[in-house]
């Protein structure tokens, strides 16, 4: 790998990290290996581009092409994930509304209980409650006996 190619990979890596820190690129788990994928893709490009199928090194040109391919894939992956996530949260919100309005008839329920009893993920339930304040309300409840300690419980209920 030439030093110019390494510089291209490093810049791509730093750009991704900067965008993730600024919140421009969510889904860190899916995007964190962009540099590694670009290096592997550049190697494939170098192999295909060499007439003997035995390239001596990955060039800056190979690196730039690979970065362009991986960046395009990442942008499209984010679009797919966002679309799925929006639909998924809408489905979860509908199930949560039905559960709280029909089964619990507007009673306060601990989000942790909903997670354990009904498989509702804490972070998703909290996100839905915060984004749909017209349907749900939340509160923090301290444990009855403060001397024993314990963390506050986050509860949710249907506004009905």
XYZ file of N, CA, C and O in Angstrom:
640
model
N 0.859 -1.172 0.000
C 0.000 0.000 0.000
C 0.907 1.237 0.000
O 1.786 1.354 0.861
N 0.709 2.135 -0.940
C 1.536 3.333 -0.994
C 1.186 4.274 0.151
O 0.108 4.181 0.740
N 2.084 5.180 0.444
C 1.814 6.142 1.518
C 0.649 7.054 1.145
O -0.126 7.464 2.017
N 0.500 7.367 -0.149
C -0.647 8.173 -0.587
C -1.959 7.426 -0.381
O -2.957 8.013 0.015
N -1.945 6.121 -0.629
C -3.149 5.306 -0.408
C -3.484 5.260 1.081
O -4.657 5.393 1.464
N -2.460 5.097 1.926
C -2.697 5.091 3.371
C -3.284 6.419 3.833
O -4.153 6.451 4.704
N -2.820 7.503 3.240
C -3.354 8.830 3.593
C -4.827 8.944 3.211
O -5.625 9.536 3.951
N -5.212 8.362 2.068
C -6.623 8.372 1.647
C -7.469 7.598 2.648
O -8.539 8.057 3.060
N -7.000 6.423 3.071
C -7.738 5.609 4.039
C -7.858 6.319 5.386
O -8.913 6.300 6.021
N -6.782 6.955 5.821
C -6.794 7.669 7.094
C -7.775 8.842 7.048
O -8.538 9.058 7.992
N -7.772 9.584 5.962
C -8.702 10.712 5.818
C -10.147 10.213 5.839
O -11.007 10.794 6.494
N -10.422 9.116 5.148
C -11.768 8.534 5.134
C -12.179 8.137 6.553
O -13.273 8.447 7.009
N -11.287 7.492 7.267
C -11.535 7.077 8.651
C -11.828 8.284 9.540
O -12.797 8.292 10.306
N -11.003 9.313 9.435
C -11.188 10.516 10.248
C -12.489 11.241 9.896
O -13.165 11.770 10.780
N -12.845 11.269 8.615
C -14.101 11.900 8.191
C -15.312 11.176 8.783
O -16.255 11.804 9.256
N -15.268 9.846 8.765
C -16.370 9.061 9.334
C -16.483 9.339 10.838
O -17.576 9.584 11.354
N -15.355 9.312 11.535
C -15.376 9.558 12.982
C -15.900 10.943 13.310
O -16.658 11.120 14.268
N -15.498 11.936 12.543
C -15.966 13.301 12.769
C -17.479 13.391 12.560
O -18.193 14.009 13.358
N -17.982 12.750 11.517
C -19.424 12.770 11.251
C -20.200 12.046 12.351
O -21.278 12.477 12.742
N -19.649 10.959 12.872
C -20.325 10.244 13.960
C -20.336 11.083 15.235
O -21.338 11.117 15.941
N -19.233 11.773 15.526
C -19.178 12.637 16.706
C -20.176 13.789 16.608
O -20.742 14.207 17.602
N -20.374 14.295 15.416
C -21.299 15.414 15.203
C -22.747 14.963 15.047
O -23.629 15.792 14.865
N -22.986 13.656 15.076
C -24.342 13.138 14.948
C -24.840 13.091 13.514
O -26.007 12.817 13.267
N -23.966 13.337 12.550
C -24.366 13.307 11.146
C -24.514 11.879 10.635
O -25.242 11.641 9.685
N -23.791 10.961 11.235
C -23.827 9.564 10.807
C -24.118 8.693 12.017
O -23.218 8.360 12.773
N -25.384 8.348 12.209
C -25.690 7.432 13.312
C -25.282 6.007 12.948
O -24.680 5.786 11.906
N -25.614 5.077 13.790
C -25.371 3.655 13.537
C -23.872 3.347 13.490
O -23.355 2.794 12.540
N -23.208 3.712 14.556
C -21.763 3.542 14.663
C -21.335 2.097 14.436
O -20.310 1.840 13.804
N -22.118 1.149 14.924
C -21.749 -0.257 14.761
C -21.659 -0.648 13.289
O -20.795 -1.414 12.893
N -22.572 -0.133 12.491
C -22.602 -0.483 11.082
C -21.539 0.246 10.275
O -21.094 -0.233 9.245
N -21.137 1.429 10.735
C -20.243 2.267 9.940
C -18.808 2.302 10.455
O -17.921 2.796 9.769
N -18.586 1.765 11.622
C -17.278 1.868 12.247
C -16.161 1.156 11.511
O -14.994 1.445 11.712
N -16.484 0.221 10.649
C -15.453 -0.538 9.947
C -15.260 -0.057 8.511
O -14.765 -0.785 7.662
N -15.643 1.176 8.246
C -15.531 1.723 6.894
C -14.121 1.696 6.346
O -13.897 1.348 5.186
N -13.158 2.042 7.180
C -11.766 2.056 6.722
C -11.317 0.655 6.336
O -10.699 0.443 5.289
N -11.637 -0.313 7.185
C -11.264 -1.697 6.900
C -11.904 -2.176 5.591
O -11.244 -2.811 4.765
N -13.163 -1.849 5.408
C -13.845 -2.247 4.173
C -13.231 -1.571 2.951
O -13.099 -2.186 1.888
N -12.847 -0.316 3.103
C -12.219 0.402 1.992
C -10.872 -0.228 1.630
O -10.540 -0.373 0.446
N -10.101 -0.639 2.617
C -8.806 -1.277 2.355
C -9.010 -2.598 1.622
O -8.321 -2.888 0.635
N -9.965 -3.378 2.075
C -10.237 -4.664 1.409
C -10.739 -4.453 -0.019
O -10.363 -5.185 -0.930
N -11.598 -3.457 -0.183
C -12.128 -3.161 -1.514
C -11.002 -2.679 -2.427
O -10.940 -3.066 -3.603
N -10.109 -1.869 -1.910
C -8.973 -1.382 -2.699
C -8.082 -2.541 -3.143
O -7.585 -2.546 -4.282
N -7.905 -3.510 -2.284
C -7.118 -4.683 -2.654
C -7.783 -5.430 -3.804
O -7.117 -5.834 -4.761
N -9.100 -5.573 -3.741
C -9.829 -6.224 -4.843
C -9.671 -5.429 -6.135
O -9.467 -6.006 -7.210
N -9.770 -4.117 -6.034
C -9.611 -3.261 -7.215
C -8.200 -3.420 -7.790
O -8.017 -3.500 -9.009
N -7.217 -3.478 -6.907
C -5.828 -3.637 -7.358
C -5.631 -4.977 -8.053
O -4.961 -5.059 -9.090
N -6.219 -6.032 -7.516
C -6.093 -7.363 -8.121
C -6.766 -7.385 -9.494
O -6.201 -7.880 -10.468
N -7.952 -6.832 -9.591
C -8.679 -6.815 -10.858
C -7.947 -5.945 -11.887
O -7.907 -6.256 -13.069
N -7.330 -4.864 -11.412
C -6.663 -3.941 -12.320
C -5.310 -4.414 -12.812
O -4.797 -3.920 -13.816
N -4.722 -5.382 -12.142
C -3.411 -5.868 -12.539
C -3.568 -7.005 -13.541
O -4.327 -7.942 -13.312
N -2.832 -6.937 -14.625
C -2.954 -7.959 -15.680
C -2.493 -9.329 -15.211
O -2.991 -10.350 -15.657
N -1.549 -9.370 -14.291
C -1.022 -10.642 -13.801
C -1.764 -11.148 -12.570
O -1.441 -12.200 -12.059
N -2.740 -10.393 -12.096
C -3.494 -10.715 -10.879
C -2.578 -10.834 -9.667
O -2.872 -11.552 -8.728
N -1.437 -10.154 -9.724
C -0.511 -10.129 -8.597
C -0.015 -8.688 -8.431
O 1.122 -8.372 -8.789
N -0.873 -7.836 -7.917
C -0.458 -6.432 -7.793
C 0.674 -6.280 -6.780
O 0.760 -7.019 -5.805
N 1.531 -5.308 -7.041
C 2.642 -5.069 -6.129
C 2.215 -4.220 -4.948
O 2.743 -4.361 -3.858
N 1.234 -3.335 -5.169
C 0.750 -2.490 -4.080
C -0.576 -1.847 -4.459
O -0.932 -1.761 -5.623
N -1.282 -1.393 -3.423
C -2.528 -0.651 -3.610
C -2.124 0.806 -3.811
O -1.408 1.380 -2.996
N -2.593 1.380 -4.905
C -2.222 2.754 -5.230
C -3.232 3.750 -4.673
O -4.315 3.371 -4.210
N -2.882 5.027 -4.750
C -3.789 6.087 -4.316
C -5.082 6.035 -5.128
O -6.174 6.218 -4.587
N -4.966 5.763 -6.421
C -6.145 5.667 -7.284
C -7.068 4.527 -6.832
O -8.292 4.694 -6.769
N -6.479 3.371 -6.513
C -7.264 2.239 -6.008
C -7.964 2.619 -4.706
O -9.140 2.299 -4.500
N -7.245 3.309 -3.831
C -7.799 3.720 -2.538
C -8.964 4.684 -2.726
O -10.006 4.551 -2.072
N -8.803 5.652 -3.619
C -9.884 6.625 -3.860
C -11.132 5.945 -4.407
O -12.248 6.262 -4.007
N -10.952 5.006 -5.331
C -12.100 4.271 -5.882
C -12.786 3.458 -4.782
O -14.013 3.430 -4.691
N -11.990 2.807 -3.945
C -12.537 1.995 -2.864
C -13.299 2.848 -1.864
O -14.402 2.485 -1.428
N -12.743 3.986 -1.496
C -13.404 4.890 -0.557
C -14.731 5.360 -1.135
O -15.749 5.431 -0.442
N -14.731 5.673 -2.422
C -15.971 6.109 -3.074
C -17.036 5.007 -3.028
O -18.204 5.274 -2.728
N -16.636 3.783 -3.280
C -17.581 2.650 -3.250
C -18.130 2.440 -1.838
O -19.338 2.313 -1.633
N -17.243 2.400 -0.854
C -17.662 2.160 0.526
C -18.535 3.310 1.031
O -19.547 3.078 1.701
N -18.172 4.545 0.717
C -18.980 5.693 1.143
C -20.382 5.614 0.545
O -21.380 5.879 1.237
N -20.478 5.244 -0.721
C -21.788 5.093 -1.367
C -22.601 4.004 -0.656
O -23.790 4.186 -0.381
N -21.965 2.901 -0.353
C -22.650 1.806 0.344
C -23.131 2.258 1.722
O -24.246 1.922 2.137
N -22.320 3.015 2.436
C -22.699 3.471 3.767
C -23.901 4.411 3.717
O -24.810 4.295 4.537
N -23.904 5.327 2.770
C -25.030 6.254 2.640
C -26.321 5.480 2.380
O -27.365 5.747 2.988
N -26.255 4.508 1.497
C -27.449 3.721 1.193
C -27.851 2.806 2.334
O -29.045 2.573 2.558
N -26.887 2.296 3.079
C -27.197 1.494 4.254
C -27.936 2.330 5.292
O -28.932 1.886 5.869
N -27.480 3.553 5.512
C -28.143 4.447 6.469
C -29.585 4.705 6.042
O -30.499 4.689 6.864
N -29.808 4.924 4.753
C -31.174 5.152 4.259
C -32.064 3.945 4.537
O -33.202 4.093 4.967
N -31.539 2.756 4.288
C -32.308 1.529 4.537
C -32.611 1.361 6.014
O -33.735 1.034 6.403
N -31.609 1.564 6.854
C -31.793 1.402 8.295
C -32.817 2.404 8.813
O -33.695 2.056 9.601
N -32.701 3.663 8.379
C -33.647 4.692 8.840
C -35.079 4.338 8.455
O -35.992 4.481 9.256
N -35.268 3.898 7.212
C -36.610 3.522 6.771
C -37.172 2.379 7.598
O -38.329 2.416 8.029
N -36.355 1.372 7.841
C -36.795 0.238 8.649
C -37.061 0.680 10.083
O -38.044 0.280 10.694
N -36.188 1.519 10.620
C -36.312 1.965 12.011
C -37.599 2.753 12.231
O -38.281 2.579 13.236
N -37.932 3.630 11.287
C -39.168 4.414 11.403
C -40.376 3.501 11.412
O -41.269 3.640 12.248
N -40.399 2.532 10.504
C -41.525 1.594 10.453
C -41.574 0.746 11.707
O -42.637 0.535 12.297
N -40.430 0.296 12.166
C -40.364 -0.529 13.358
C -40.871 0.229 14.585
O -41.657 -0.313 15.380
N -40.441 1.476 14.762
C -40.892 2.263 15.911
C -42.390 2.545 15.838
O -43.065 2.567 16.866
N -42.911 2.746 14.637
C -44.355 2.965 14.489
C -45.124 1.716 14.902
O -46.151 1.802 15.594
N -44.634 0.547 14.511
C -45.273 -0.715 14.904
C -45.211 -0.912 16.420
O -46.195 -1.318 17.049
N -44.073 -0.623 16.999
C -43.907 -0.769 18.449
C -44.831 0.204 19.181
O -45.462 -0.153 20.186
N -44.923 1.436 18.697
C -45.796 2.438 19.327
C -47.250 1.983 19.291
O -47.983 2.136 20.275
N -47.664 1.404 18.174
C -49.043 0.911 18.062
C -49.297 -0.218 19.071
O -50.316 -0.230 19.767
N -48.353 -1.173 19.157
C -48.505 -2.274 20.119
C -48.504 -1.763 21.559
O -49.278 -2.229 22.396
N -47.632 -0.796 21.841
C -47.544 -0.228 23.184
C -48.837 0.502 23.551
O -49.348 0.359 24.663
N -49.378 1.257 22.613
C -50.629 1.963 22.870
C -51.760 0.967 23.150
O -52.536 1.140 24.094
N -51.820 -0.074 22.360
C -52.864 -1.091 22.560
C -52.701 -1.780 23.917
O -53.669 -1.958 24.652
N -51.476 -2.126 24.261
C -51.200 -2.796 25.532
C -51.582 -1.914 26.714
O -52.294 -2.355 27.631
N -51.148 -0.647 26.698
C -51.409 0.240 27.830
C -52.872 0.681 27.904
O -53.397 0.898 28.994
N -53.530 0.806 26.778
C -54.918 1.268 26.801
C -55.899 0.140 27.084
O -56.886 0.341 27.786
N -55.634 -1.050 26.570
C -56.579 -2.160 26.735
C -56.255 -3.037 27.942
O -57.120 -3.317 28.762
N -55.016 -3.473 28.048
C -54.657 -4.408 29.121
C -54.446 -3.711 30.466
O -54.776 -4.265 31.505
N -53.882 -2.523 30.449
C -53.579 -1.841 31.705
C -54.458 -0.610 31.933
O -54.325 0.065 32.934
N -55.345 -0.318 31.011
C -56.367 0.734 31.111
C -55.843 2.054 31.699
O -56.409 2.609 32.632
N -54.723 2.503 31.165
C -54.207 3.794 31.571
C -53.441 3.819 32.885
O -53.092 4.885 33.363
N -53.169 2.664 33.474
C -52.391 2.621 34.722
C -50.921 2.910 34.427
O -50.434 2.657 33.334
N -50.217 3.426 35.430
C -48.782 3.629 35.303
C -48.093 2.275 35.325
O -48.392 1.426 36.167
N -47.179 2.060 34.387
C -46.431 0.806 34.313
C -44.946 1.123 34.206
O -44.552 2.019 33.463
N -44.147 0.393 34.959
C -42.695 0.567 34.875
C -42.218 0.062 33.514
O -42.616 -1.016 33.062
N -41.391 0.854 32.870
C -40.864 0.444 31.568
C -40.057 -0.842 31.707
O -40.102 -1.703 30.844
N -39.362 -0.999 32.829
C -38.612 -2.231 33.065
C -39.555 -3.440 33.125
O -39.243 -4.517 32.624
N -40.740 -3.258 33.735
C -41.720 -4.344 33.789
C -42.194 -4.694 32.371
O -42.315 -5.868 32.016
N -42.483 -3.680 31.574
C -42.919 -3.937 30.200
C -41.839 -4.680 29.417
O -42.143 -5.541 28.592
N -40.597 -4.356 29.700
C -39.499 -5.039 29.029
C -39.470 -6.513 29.432
O -39.361 -7.395 28.591
N -39.573 -6.772 30.717
C -39.489 -8.149 31.202
C -40.729 -8.974 30.853
O -40.617 -10.139 30.495
N -41.905 -8.379 30.965
C -43.146 -9.130 30.774
C -43.599 -9.194 29.314
O -44.266 -10.140 28.916
N -43.250 -8.179 28.535
C -43.790 -8.116 27.175
C -42.720 -7.953 26.096
O -43.051 -7.790 24.925
N -41.459 -7.966 26.472
C -40.388 -7.881 25.491
C -40.182 -6.501 24.891
O -39.544 -6.370 23.855
N -40.737 -5.475 25.535
C -40.532 -4.106 25.047
C -39.138 -3.653 25.459
O -38.794 -3.709 26.624
N -38.352 -3.203 24.511
C -37.011 -2.732 24.831
C -37.085 -1.373 25.510
O -37.813 -0.487 25.071
N -36.327 -1.216 26.578
C -36.358 0.003 27.388
C -36.085 1.246 26.543
O -36.833 2.226 26.598
N -35.027 1.210 25.739
C -34.642 2.402 24.964
C -35.703 2.761 23.922
O -35.999 3.931 23.707
N -36.290 1.748 23.286
C -37.333 2.011 22.287
C -38.587 2.562 22.944
O -39.197 3.515 22.441
N -38.993 1.981 24.066
C -40.180 2.455 24.772
C -39.990 3.891 25.231
O -40.873 4.732 25.070
N -38.811 4.181 25.760
C -38.512 5.539 26.212
C -38.518 6.513 25.027
O -39.082 7.608 25.114
N -37.927 6.118 23.913
C -37.889 6.967 22.724
C -39.298 7.243 22.200
O -39.630 8.372 21.847
N -40.130 6.233 22.175
C -41.508 6.395 21.712
C -42.274 7.317 22.643
O -42.990 8.214 22.202
N -42.128 7.105 23.946
C -42.836 7.944 24.921
C -42.438 9.408 24.788
O -43.286 10.305 24.878
N -41.161 9.657 24.557
C -40.686 11.035 24.427
C -41.134 11.680 23.120
O -41.383 12.877 23.073
N -41.240 10.893 22.081
C -41.632 11.464 20.792
C -43.151 11.523 20.595
O -43.626 12.249 19.732
N -43.898 10.776 21.382
C -45.365 10.744 21.244
C -46.030 11.166 22.549
O -46.832 10.454 23.133
N -45.730 12.388 22.988
C -46.293 12.908 24.238
C -47.801 13.136 24.146
O -48.458 13.276 25.161
N -48.332 13.125 22.932
C -49.778 13.248 22.767
C -50.497 11.959 23.173
O -51.672 11.982 23.514
N -49.787 10.842 23.170
C -50.392 9.540 23.486
C -49.912 9.000 24.830
O -50.678 8.396 25.570
N -48.636 9.215 25.144
C -48.045 8.644 26.347
C -47.491 9.740 27.252
O -47.111 10.798 26.797
N -47.444 9.439 28.542
C -46.744 10.312 29.475
C -45.844 9.441 30.351
O -46.124 8.260 30.574
N -44.760 10.030 30.814
C -43.807 9.294 31.641
C -43.552 10.050 32.934
O -43.812 11.249 33.039
N -43.032 9.305 33.913
C -42.621 9.910 35.180
C -41.539 9.030 35.794
O -41.444 7.839 35.498
N -40.752 9.635 36.650
C -39.743 8.899 37.422
C -40.285 8.708 38.826
O -40.773 9.651 39.442
N -40.190 7.494 39.314
C -40.691 7.171 40.643
C -39.538 6.638 41.470
O -38.847 5.707 41.071
N -39.342 7.253 42.646
C -38.301 6.794 43.554
C -38.783 5.562 44.303
O -39.975 5.413 44.576
N -37.871 4.671 44.666
C -38.266 3.496 45.446
C -38.930 3.916 46.751
O -38.610 4.969 47.312
N -39.858 3.100 47.266
C -40.581 3.410 48.497
C -39.640 3.591 49.683
O -39.790 4.500 50.470
N -38.686 2.709 49.824
C -37.785 2.751 50.971
C -36.423 3.267 50.514
O -35.588 2.518 50.028
N -36.178 4.554 50.685
C -34.935 5.171 50.231
C -33.710 4.665 50.992
O -32.616 4.727 50.488
N -33.886 4.152 52.216
C -32.739 3.692 52.990
C -32.077 2.483 52.346
O -30.902 2.264 52.476
N -32.817 1.675 51.660
C -32.261 0.503 50.996
C -31.627 0.873 49.664
O -30.960 0.062 49.052
N -31.861 2.070 49.187
C -31.288 2.489 47.916
C -32.139 2.038 46.751
O -33.339 1.811 46.881
N -31.529 1.920 45.644
C -32.247 1.544 44.429
C -32.373 2.738 43.508
O -32.362 3.881 43.940
N -32.489 2.451 42.243
C -32.581 3.544 41.286
C -34.036 3.884 41.005
O -34.922 3.035 41.153
N -34.294 5.102 40.573
C -35.654 5.472 40.243
C -36.174 4.637 39.082
O -35.417 4.203 38.225
N -37.444 4.427 39.072
C -38.078 3.660 38.007
C -38.747 4.635 37.048
O -39.385 5.592 37.449
N -38.587 4.395 35.757
C -39.250 5.196 34.753
C -40.561 4.490 34.422
O -40.566 3.308 34.061
N -41.661 5.214 34.569
C -42.985 4.648 34.309
C -43.639 5.368 33.145
O -43.353 6.524 32.856
N -44.538 4.646 32.505
C -45.249 5.168 31.345
C -46.724 4.813 31.478
O -47.086 3.816 32.110
N -47.589 5.658 30.899
C -48.998 5.309 30.826
C -49.593 5.955 29.584
O -49.078 6.917 29.031
N -50.706 5.375 29.176
C -51.461 5.887 28.037
C -52.300 7.040 28.509
O -52.948 6.981 29.557
N -52.318 8.116 27.747
C -53.063 9.321 28.159
C -54.572 9.120 28.074
O -55.310 9.696 28.847
N -55.004 8.357 27.106
C -56.420 8.062 26.925
C -57.266 9.245 27.067
O -58.299 9.571 27.262
